[in-house]
XYZ file of C-alpha atoms in Angstrom:
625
model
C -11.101 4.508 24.504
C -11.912 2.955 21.228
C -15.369 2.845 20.200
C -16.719 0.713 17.522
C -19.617 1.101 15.868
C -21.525 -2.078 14.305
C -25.396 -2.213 12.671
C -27.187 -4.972 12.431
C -30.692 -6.336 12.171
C -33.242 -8.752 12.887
C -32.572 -12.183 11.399
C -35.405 -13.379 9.231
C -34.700 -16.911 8.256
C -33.010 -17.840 11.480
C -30.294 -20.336 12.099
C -26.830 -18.616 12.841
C -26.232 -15.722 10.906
C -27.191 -13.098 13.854
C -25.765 -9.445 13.075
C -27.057 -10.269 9.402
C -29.684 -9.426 7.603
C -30.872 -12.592 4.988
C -33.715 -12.539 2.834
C -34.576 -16.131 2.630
C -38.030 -17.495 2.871
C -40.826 -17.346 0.384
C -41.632 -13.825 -0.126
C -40.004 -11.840 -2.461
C -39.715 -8.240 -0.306
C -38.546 -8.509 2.970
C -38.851 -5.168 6.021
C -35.603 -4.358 7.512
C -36.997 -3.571 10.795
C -35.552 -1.499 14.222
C -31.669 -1.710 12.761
C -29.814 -0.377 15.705
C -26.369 1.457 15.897
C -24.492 -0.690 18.492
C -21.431 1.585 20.146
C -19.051 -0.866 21.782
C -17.398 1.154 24.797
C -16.007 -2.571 26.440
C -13.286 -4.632 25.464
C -15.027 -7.355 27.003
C -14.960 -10.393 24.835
C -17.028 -13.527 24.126
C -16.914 -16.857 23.088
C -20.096 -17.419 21.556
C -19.367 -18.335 18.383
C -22.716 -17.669 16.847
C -24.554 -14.655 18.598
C -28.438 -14.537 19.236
C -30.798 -11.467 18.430
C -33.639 -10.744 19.973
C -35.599 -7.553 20.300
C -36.928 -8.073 23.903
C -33.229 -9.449 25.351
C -31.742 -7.204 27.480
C -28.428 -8.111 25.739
C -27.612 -9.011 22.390
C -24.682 -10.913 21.439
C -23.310 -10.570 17.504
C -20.626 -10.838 15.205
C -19.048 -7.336 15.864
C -17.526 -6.294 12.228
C -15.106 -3.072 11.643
C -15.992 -1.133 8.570
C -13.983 -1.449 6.466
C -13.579 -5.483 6.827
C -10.870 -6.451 8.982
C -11.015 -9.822 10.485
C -14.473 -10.686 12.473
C -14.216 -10.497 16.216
C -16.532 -11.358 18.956
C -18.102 -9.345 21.163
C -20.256 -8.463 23.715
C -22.782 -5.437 23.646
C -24.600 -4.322 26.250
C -27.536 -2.927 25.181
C -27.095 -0.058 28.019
C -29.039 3.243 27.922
C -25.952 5.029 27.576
C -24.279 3.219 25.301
C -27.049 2.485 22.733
C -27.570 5.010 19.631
C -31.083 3.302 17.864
C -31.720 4.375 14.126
C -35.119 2.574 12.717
C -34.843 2.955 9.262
C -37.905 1.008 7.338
C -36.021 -0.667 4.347
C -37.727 -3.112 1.761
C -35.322 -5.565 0.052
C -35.860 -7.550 -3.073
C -34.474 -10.089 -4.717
C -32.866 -8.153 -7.331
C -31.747 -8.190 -11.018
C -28.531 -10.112 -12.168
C -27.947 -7.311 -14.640
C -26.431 -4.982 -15.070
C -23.410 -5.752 -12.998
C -22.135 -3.648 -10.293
C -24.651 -0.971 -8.368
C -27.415 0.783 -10.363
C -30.193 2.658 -10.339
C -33.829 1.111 -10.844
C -37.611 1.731 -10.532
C -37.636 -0.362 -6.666
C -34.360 1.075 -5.104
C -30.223 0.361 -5.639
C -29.738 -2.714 -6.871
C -26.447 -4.489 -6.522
C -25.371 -7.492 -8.402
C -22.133 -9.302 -8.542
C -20.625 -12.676 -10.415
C -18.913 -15.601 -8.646
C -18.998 -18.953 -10.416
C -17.356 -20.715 -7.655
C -19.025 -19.019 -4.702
C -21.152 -21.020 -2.072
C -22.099 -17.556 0.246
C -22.321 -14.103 -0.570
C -23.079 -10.979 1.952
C -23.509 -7.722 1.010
C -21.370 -5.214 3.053
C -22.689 -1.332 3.652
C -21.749 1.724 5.228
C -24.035 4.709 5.541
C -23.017 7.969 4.926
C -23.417 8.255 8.964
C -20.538 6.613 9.349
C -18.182 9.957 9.618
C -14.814 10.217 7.763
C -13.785 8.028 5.665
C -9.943 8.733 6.696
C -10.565 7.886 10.032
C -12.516 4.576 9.281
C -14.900 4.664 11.820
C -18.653 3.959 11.196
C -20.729 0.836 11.145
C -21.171 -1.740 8.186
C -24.425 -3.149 7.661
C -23.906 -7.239 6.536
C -26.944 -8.682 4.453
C -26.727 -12.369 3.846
C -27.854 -13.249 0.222
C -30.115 -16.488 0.125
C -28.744 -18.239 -3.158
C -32.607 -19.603 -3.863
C -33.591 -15.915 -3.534
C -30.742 -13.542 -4.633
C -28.849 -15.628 -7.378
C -29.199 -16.499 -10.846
C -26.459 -18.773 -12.724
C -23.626 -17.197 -11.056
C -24.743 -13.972 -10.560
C -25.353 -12.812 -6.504
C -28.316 -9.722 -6.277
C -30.178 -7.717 -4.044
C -32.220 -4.657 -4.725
C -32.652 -2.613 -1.363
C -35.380 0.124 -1.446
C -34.699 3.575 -0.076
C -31.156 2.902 0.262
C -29.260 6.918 -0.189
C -28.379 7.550 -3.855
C -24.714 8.584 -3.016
C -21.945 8.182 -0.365
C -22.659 4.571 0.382
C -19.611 2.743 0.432
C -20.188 -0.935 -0.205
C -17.943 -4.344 -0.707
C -18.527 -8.206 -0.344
C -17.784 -10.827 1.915
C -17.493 -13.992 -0.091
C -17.089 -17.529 0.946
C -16.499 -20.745 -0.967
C -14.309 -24.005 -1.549
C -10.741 -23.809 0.515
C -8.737 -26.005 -2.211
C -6.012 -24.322 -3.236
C -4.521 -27.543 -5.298
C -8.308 -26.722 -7.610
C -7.288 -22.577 -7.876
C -9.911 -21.781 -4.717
C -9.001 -18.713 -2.489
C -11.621 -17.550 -1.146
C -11.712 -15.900 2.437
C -14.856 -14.307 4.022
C -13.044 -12.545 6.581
C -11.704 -9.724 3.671
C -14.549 -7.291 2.020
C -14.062 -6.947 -1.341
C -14.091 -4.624 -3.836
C -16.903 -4.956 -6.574
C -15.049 -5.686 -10.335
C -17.866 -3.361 -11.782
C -17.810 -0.654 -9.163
C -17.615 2.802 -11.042
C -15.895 4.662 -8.084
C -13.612 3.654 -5.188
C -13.149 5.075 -2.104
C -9.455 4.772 0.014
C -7.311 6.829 1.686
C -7.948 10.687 0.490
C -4.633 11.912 -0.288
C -1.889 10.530 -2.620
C 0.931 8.687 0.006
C -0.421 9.142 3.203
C 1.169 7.178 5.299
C -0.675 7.832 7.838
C -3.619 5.843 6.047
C -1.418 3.439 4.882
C -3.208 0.484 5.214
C -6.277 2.172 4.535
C -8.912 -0.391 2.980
C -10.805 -0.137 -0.592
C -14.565 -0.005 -1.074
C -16.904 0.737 -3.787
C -18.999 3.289 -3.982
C -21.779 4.889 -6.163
C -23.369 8.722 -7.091
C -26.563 8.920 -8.168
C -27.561 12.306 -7.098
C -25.044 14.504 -9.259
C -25.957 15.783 -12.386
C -24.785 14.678 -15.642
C -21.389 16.259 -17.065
C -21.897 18.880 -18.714
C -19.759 18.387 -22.076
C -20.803 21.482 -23.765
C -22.838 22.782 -26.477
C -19.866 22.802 -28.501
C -17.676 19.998 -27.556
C -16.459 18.095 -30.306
C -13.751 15.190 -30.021
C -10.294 16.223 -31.731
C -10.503 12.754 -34.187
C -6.716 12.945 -35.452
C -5.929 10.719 -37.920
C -3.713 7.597 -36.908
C -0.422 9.112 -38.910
C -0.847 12.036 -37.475
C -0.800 11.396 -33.959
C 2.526 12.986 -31.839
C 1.874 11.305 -28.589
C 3.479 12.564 -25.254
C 3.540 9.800 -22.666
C 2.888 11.103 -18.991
C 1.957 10.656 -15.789
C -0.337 12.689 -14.506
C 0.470 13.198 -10.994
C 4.147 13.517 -11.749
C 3.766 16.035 -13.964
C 2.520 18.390 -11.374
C 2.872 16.998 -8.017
C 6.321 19.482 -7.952
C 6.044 22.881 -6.094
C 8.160 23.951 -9.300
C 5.205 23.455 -11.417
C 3.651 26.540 -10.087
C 0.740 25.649 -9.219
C -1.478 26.288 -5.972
C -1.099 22.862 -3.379
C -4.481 21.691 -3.653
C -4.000 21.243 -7.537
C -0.700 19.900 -7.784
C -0.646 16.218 -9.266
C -4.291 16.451 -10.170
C -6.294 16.156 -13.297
C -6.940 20.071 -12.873
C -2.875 20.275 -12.388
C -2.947 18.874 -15.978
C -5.706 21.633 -17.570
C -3.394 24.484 -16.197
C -0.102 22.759 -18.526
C -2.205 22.486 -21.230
C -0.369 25.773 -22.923
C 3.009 23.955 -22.239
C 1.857 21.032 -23.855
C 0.767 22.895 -26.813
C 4.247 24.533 -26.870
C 5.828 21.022 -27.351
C 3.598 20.531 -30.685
C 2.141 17.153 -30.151
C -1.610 16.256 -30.261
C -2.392 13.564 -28.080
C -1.144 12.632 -24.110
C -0.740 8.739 -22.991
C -1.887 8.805 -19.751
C 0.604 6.385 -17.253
C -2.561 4.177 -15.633
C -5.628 6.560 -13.990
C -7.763 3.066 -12.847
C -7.681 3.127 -8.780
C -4.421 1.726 -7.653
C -3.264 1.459 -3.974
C 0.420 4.186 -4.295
C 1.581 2.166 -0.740
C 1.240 -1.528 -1.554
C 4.527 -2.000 -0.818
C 4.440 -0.794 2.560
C 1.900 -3.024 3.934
C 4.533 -5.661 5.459
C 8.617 -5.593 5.594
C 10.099 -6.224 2.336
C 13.215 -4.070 0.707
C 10.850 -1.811 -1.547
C 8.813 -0.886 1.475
C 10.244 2.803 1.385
C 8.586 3.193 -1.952
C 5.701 4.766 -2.940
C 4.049 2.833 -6.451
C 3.550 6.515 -8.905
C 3.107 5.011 -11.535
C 0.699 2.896 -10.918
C 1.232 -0.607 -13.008
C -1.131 -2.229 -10.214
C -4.792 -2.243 -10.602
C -7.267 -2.657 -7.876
C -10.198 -1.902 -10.136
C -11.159 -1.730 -13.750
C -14.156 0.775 -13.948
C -13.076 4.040 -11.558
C -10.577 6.598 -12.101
C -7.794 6.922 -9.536
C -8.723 8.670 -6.504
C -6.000 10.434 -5.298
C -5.916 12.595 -8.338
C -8.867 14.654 -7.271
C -8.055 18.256 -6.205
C -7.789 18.760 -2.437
C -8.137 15.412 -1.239
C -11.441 15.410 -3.105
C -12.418 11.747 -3.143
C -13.734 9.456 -5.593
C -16.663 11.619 -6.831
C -14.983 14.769 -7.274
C -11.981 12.457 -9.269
C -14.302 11.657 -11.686
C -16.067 14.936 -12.431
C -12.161 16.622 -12.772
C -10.937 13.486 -14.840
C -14.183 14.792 -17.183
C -12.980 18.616 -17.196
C -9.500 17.475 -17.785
C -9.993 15.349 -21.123
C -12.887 18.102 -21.887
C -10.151 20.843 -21.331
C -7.302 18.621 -23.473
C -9.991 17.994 -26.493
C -10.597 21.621 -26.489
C -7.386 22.540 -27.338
C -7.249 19.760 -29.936
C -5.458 17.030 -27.495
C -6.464 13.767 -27.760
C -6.829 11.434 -24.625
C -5.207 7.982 -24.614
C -5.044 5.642 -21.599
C -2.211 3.118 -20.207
C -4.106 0.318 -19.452
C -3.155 -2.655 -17.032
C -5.476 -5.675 -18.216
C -2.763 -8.427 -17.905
C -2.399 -8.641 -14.129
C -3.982 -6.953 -10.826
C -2.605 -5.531 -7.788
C -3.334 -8.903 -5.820
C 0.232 -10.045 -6.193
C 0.816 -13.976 -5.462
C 0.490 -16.742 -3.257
C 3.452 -15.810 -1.133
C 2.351 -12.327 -0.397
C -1.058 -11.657 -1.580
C -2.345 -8.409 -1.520
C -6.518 -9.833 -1.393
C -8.868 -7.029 -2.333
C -11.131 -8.218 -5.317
C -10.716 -10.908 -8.116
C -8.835 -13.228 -6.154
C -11.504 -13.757 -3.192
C -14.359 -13.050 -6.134
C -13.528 -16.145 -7.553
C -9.570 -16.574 -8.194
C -10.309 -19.911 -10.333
C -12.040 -17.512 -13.058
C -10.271 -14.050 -12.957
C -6.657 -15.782 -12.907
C -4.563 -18.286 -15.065
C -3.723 -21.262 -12.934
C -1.512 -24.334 -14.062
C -2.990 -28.302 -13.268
C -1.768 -27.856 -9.472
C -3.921 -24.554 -9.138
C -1.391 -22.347 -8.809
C -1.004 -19.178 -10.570
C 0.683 -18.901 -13.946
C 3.123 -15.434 -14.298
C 3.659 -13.940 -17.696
C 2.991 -10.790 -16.285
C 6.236 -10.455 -13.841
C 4.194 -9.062 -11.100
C 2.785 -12.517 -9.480
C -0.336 -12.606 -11.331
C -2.123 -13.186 -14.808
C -5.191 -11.958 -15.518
C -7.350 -14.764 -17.521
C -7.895 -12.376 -20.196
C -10.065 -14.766 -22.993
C -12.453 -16.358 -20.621
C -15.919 -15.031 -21.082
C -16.564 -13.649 -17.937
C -13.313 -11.779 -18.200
C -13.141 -10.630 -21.786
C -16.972 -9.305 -20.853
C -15.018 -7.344 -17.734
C -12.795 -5.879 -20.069
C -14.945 -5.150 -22.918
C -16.769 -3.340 -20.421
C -14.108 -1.425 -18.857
C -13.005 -0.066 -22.486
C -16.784 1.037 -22.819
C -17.068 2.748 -20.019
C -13.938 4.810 -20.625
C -15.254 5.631 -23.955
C -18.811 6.833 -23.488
C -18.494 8.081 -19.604
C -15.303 10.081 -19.995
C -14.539 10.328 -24.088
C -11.279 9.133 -23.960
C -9.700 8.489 -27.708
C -8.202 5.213 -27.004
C -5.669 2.877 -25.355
C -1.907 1.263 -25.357
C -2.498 -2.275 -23.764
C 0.313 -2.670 -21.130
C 1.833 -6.181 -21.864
C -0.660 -7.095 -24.559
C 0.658 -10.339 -25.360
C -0.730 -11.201 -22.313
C -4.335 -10.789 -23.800
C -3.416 -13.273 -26.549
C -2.917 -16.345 -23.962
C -5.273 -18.793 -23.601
C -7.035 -19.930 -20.182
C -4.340 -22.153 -20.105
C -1.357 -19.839 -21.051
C -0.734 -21.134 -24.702
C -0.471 -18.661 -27.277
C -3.301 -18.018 -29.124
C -3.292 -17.330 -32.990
C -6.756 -15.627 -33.351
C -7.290 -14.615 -29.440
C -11.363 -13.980 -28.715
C -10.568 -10.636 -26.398
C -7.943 -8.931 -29.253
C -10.850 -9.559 -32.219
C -13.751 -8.629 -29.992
C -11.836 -5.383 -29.114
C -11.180 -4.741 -32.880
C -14.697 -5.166 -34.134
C -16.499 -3.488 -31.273
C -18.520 -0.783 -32.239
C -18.294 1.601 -29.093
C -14.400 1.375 -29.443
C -14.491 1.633 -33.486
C -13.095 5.070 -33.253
C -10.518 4.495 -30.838
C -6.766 4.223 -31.274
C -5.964 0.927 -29.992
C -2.633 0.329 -29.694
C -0.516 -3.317 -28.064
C 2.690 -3.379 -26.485
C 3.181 -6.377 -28.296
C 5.510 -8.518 -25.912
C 4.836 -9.845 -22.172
C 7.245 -11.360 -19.496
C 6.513 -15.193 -20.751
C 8.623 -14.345 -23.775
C 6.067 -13.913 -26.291
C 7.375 -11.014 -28.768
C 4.607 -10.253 -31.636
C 6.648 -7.141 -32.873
C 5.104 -7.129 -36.422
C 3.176 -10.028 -36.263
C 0.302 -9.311 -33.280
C -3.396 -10.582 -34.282
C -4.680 -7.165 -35.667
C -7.309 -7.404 -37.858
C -5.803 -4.358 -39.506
C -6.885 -1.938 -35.994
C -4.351 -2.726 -33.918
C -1.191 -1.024 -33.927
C 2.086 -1.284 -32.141
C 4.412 -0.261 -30.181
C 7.381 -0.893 -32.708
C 10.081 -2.401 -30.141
C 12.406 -2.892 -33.307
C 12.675 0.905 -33.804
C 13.654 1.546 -30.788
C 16.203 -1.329 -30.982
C 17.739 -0.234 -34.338
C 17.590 3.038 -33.741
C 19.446 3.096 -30.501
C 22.195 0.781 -32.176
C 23.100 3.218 -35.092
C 23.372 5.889 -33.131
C 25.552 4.634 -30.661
C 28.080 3.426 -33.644
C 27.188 0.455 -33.394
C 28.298 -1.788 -37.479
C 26.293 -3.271 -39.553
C 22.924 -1.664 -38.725
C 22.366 0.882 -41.439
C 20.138 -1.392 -43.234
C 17.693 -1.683 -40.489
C 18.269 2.130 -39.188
C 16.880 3.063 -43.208
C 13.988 0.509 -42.734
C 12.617 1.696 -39.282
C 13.148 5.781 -40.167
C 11.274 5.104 -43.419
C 8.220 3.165 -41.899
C 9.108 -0.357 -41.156
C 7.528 -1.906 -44.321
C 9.217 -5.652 -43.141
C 6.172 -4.765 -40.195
C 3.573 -3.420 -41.455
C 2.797 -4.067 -45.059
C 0.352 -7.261 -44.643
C -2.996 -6.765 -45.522
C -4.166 -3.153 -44.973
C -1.362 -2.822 -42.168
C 0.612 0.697 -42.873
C 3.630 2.246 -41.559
C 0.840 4.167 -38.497
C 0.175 0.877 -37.325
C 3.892 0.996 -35.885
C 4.324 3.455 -33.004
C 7.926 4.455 -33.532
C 9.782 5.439 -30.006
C 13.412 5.902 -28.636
C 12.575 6.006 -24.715
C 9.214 5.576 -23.141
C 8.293 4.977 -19.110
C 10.284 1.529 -19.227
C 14.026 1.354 -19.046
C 16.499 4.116 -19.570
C 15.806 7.583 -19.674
C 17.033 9.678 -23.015
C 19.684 11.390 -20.391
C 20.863 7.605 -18.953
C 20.679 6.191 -22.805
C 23.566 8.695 -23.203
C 25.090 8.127 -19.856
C 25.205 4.734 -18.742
C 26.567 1.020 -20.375
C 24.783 -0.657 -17.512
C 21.708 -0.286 -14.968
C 22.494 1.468 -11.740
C 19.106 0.734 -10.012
C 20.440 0.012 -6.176
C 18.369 2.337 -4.261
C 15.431 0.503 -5.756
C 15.583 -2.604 -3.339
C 14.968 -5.387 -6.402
C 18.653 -5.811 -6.258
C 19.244 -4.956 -10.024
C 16.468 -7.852 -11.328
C 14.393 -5.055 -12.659
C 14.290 -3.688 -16.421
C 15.816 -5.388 -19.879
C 19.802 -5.924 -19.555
C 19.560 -4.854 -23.118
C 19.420 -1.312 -23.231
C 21.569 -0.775 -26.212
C 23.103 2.506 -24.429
C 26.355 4.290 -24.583
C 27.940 6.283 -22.050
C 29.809 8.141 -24.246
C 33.204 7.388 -22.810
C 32.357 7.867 -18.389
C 30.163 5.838 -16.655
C 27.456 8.349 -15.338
C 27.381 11.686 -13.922
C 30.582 14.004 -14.809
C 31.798 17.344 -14.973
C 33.717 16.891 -17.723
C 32.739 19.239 -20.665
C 33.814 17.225 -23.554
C 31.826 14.345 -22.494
C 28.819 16.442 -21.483
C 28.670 18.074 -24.881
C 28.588 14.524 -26.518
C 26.102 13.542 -24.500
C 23.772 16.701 -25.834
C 24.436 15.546 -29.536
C 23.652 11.981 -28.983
C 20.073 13.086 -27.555
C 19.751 15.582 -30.156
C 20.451 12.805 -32.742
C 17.973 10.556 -31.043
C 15.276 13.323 -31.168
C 15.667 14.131 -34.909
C 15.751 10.391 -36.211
C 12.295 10.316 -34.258
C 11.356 13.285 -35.414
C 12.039 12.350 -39.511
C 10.276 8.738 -38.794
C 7.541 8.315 -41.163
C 4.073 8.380 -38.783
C 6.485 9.111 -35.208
C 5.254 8.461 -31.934
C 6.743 11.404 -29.871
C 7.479 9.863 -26.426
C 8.862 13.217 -25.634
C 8.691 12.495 -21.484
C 11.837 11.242 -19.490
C 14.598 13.365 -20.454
C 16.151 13.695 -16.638
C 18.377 10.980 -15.332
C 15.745 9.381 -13.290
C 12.132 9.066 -12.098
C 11.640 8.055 -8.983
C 9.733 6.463 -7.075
């Protein structure tokens, strides 16, 4: 039998929000009286669209809710001797502080506070650590109703809650507002949502489950652990810009193999990564590029029938959340916590061995897909008509390739990601970033290219980021290529796309590139000579996560990407690759040892670049998925 467990509480202001707790009225505190832990052994339903509380009814009928948000149902609950669990915890809610956003800390209690222009309800979603594992996503939620006259200012929705525990409270939204999709609207109380500005996210516990695989999302906070401890010692590595050999990686791939070594509950971890430090070493470079660590859901595809739904997302290109490290990269199945103490030990661990830390980061698009097949979990039920660029009709614009852009130069969302970089940089001392897409971030809210874009400047002149490497991939999938000319003001570098381009044609033989193979191997001045630009401002790279291996650059003419299931539409056409004389895999020896020149050719022109960018990763045929 399948028993559900609901709370829920006295109503306060009346009208029909039983099996929610709302704070309207003219007091500022409100008691949360008698709460009661409801255990549904029945599957009888009801009708009653409202529900009715009382505390001297012999039933009570209310809005039964599963925890982690699927879709309301209605229910019945007898309030029988033997099927009643009572709890009657004495909470004190306020009204709350619009700021900061997210869940903190203050003098009366936890204090939660969230933005939504476009909003017209907001209810506050809880579960209590009571609520058993998280895997098996039982437990009760707790719904509080926010009264807009009491728990808003401008657009920002708050509610401080007194006594509330300091840690393992998971917590999410239900928000409701205008249905027009023709004016951008797509809101849907039925779906809890993940706060933007929640510092850790709980999911499923381990990495591909698919057991768990449509495990839900929710925030959640930790006030009770002690601060890192960095070390009396601890200094950051601070390598100069044209010194930098950067190894791009991902860090559950780099371990997750039983041939790494390493003991099961380690392997594809951030600990995983402190035990390879000595390897890393061994290859000489000075700085890792981290594939995205933000919390990303690994089995999005495998939520509904589609011809990728036998893959598993590793490398995570598909944010759910800004603010908290990815989950599933904790040791042992560790949760969100214990991720971000061991991301801490693991950038602590690289910068003691003189590694800096740089991050992939997604800010162009989110994990919530499209219209056709939305994947709903934060911005887009938030308030999709701010977080998203949207044409006249209200539909979304796509300059990402992935359904989704993320309206990167309104206020509300160049704050978000301001924030996001600050965070990274002053909780966990990372060195800096490569922007994934970053032509993206120099769109307008309309899409229009931009020629002095608010978010790139603000990101250039911000003081908590001034010593961070901040570096664009300077194209995006709307066709707007800034190689050598992205809005810099002379901090942001590149990743130098011609290099790659010109390099890759002289090796392969092909004429009339010697020119340009001289002008990329000696720094690119036709770049990066404006201003105080220099030849470090251009990342020079043969092969990076995108495209062709350095073994299928040697290997293949074309893309062999069937087992995929996006039917060959994936990756540039223009590889500029030779297969030096056999399509693919062969035994034969002459064309084998060819193939272990070319590479070695690609790997020295890198290497004698002025100011390289070692992308040293990807030398097997493939990386799958």
């Amino acid at each position: 039998m399948l028993h559900q467990f609901t709370l829920f509480a006295p109503i306060f202001s009346g009208g029909n929000n039983a099996g929610r707790c709302s704070f309207a009225g003219n007091s500022s505190v409100r008691d949360v009286r008698s709460l009661r832990f409801m255990k549904q052994a029945s599957g009888r339903q009801s009708n009653n669209e409202h529900g009715v509380f009382s505390e001297t009814m012999d039933r009570a009928k209310h809005r039964a809710t599963t925890a982690y948000g699927g879709r309301a149902q209605e229910g019945v609950l007898e309030e029988e001797s033997s099927k009643v669990i009572e709890s009657r915890p004495s909470w004190k809610a306020f009204p709350g502080q619009s700021f900061p956003l997210g869940v903190s800390e203050v003098d009366s209690g936890i204090n939660f506070a969230i933005f939504s222009q476009n909003a017209t309800a907001v209810t506050l979603c809880l579960v209590l650590p009571e609520r058993g594992s998280i895997d098996a996503l039982d437990g009760g939620m707790i719904e509080m109703v926010l009264d807009p006259d009491l728990n808003k200012t401008g657009d920002i929705w708050h509610i401080c809650i007194e006594d509330l525990p300091r840690s393992n409270v998971l917590y999410g939204y239900r928000i409701d507002g205008p249905r027009d999709w023709g004016k951008g609207h797509r809101f849907d109380s039925s779906i809890v949502l993940v706060d933007p500005y929640a510092k850790l996210v709980e999911g499923r516990r381990y990495f591909g489950d698919i057991s768990m695989k449509l495990s839900k999302f929710l925030g959640t906070y930790d006030f009770d652990s002690l601060p890192f401890d960095w070390g009396e010692n601890y200094k950051l590595p601070n390598i100069s810009e044209k010194d930098l050999v950067i190894y791009e990686m991902n860090v559950r791939a780099f371990t997750s193999d039983e041939s790494s070594g390493l003991d099961s509950n380690i392997r594809g971890s951030y600990l995983g990564m402190i035990e390879k430090i000595p390897h890393l070493l061994e290859l000489g470079i000075n700085a890792v590029e981290l594939l995205p660590v933000f919390e990303f859901d690994e089995l999005e595809f495998q939520r509904r029938p589609n011809p990728r739904d036998h893959m598993i997302n590793t490398w995570g290109y598909s944010t759910i959340n800004f603010f908290a490290p990815m989950s599933r990269y904790a040791s042992a199945g560790g949760g969100s916590v214990n991720a971000s103490r061991e991301f801490k030990q693991m950038v602590k661990s690289l910068h003691s061995a003189g590694i800096e830390v740089i991050l992939d980061v997604v800010y162009n698009h989110t994990n919530e897909a499209d219209d056709a097949f939305p994947y709903t979990t934060s911005f887009r039920g938030i308030d999709n008509k701010v977080y998203y660029m949207l044409d006249n009709n209200g539909q979304l614009l796509n300059f990402s390739g992935c359904g989704n852009t993320l309206n990167c130069n309104h206020p509300v969302v160049m704050e978000l990601i301001l924030d996001s970089l600050r965070h990274w940089v002053t909780e966990y001392h990372v060195d800096g970033f490569r922007f994934d897409l970053a032509s993206v971030l120099c769109r307008g809210i309309d899409g229009s290219p931009l020629n002095a874009p608010p978010l790139i400047r603000a990101i250039a002149k911000d003081a908590v980021l001034s010593r961070c490497k901040i570096i664009a991939e300077p194209w995006d999938c709307g066709g707007l290529y800034l190689v050598g000319s992205f809005p810099n003001w002379d901090r942001w570098a590149e990743w130098n796309g011609k290099y790659r381009d010109d390099v890759r044609k002289f090796i392969k033989g092909d004429s009339g590139v010697k020119g340009s193979f001289a002008t990329r191997v000696a720094g690119s001045s036709d770049l990066y000579s404006v201003n105080n630009r220099r030849p470090y401002h251009g990342i020079n790279f043969v092969i990076a996560h995108d495209g062709f291996t350095l073994r299928d650059l040697v290997s293949y003419n074309f893309k062999h990407n069937e087992a995929n299931g996006e039917g060959g539409n994936d990756g540039s056409n223009d590889n500029f690759s030779w297969n030096c004389g056999l399509e693919g895999e062969t035994d034969d020896a002459s064309v084998r040892a060819l193939r272990s020149r070319q590479m070695k050719n690609f790997h020295l022109a890198l290497m004698i670049s002025q100011h390289y960018f070692g992308l040293i990763c990807k030398l097997s045929s493939t990386l799958a998925l």
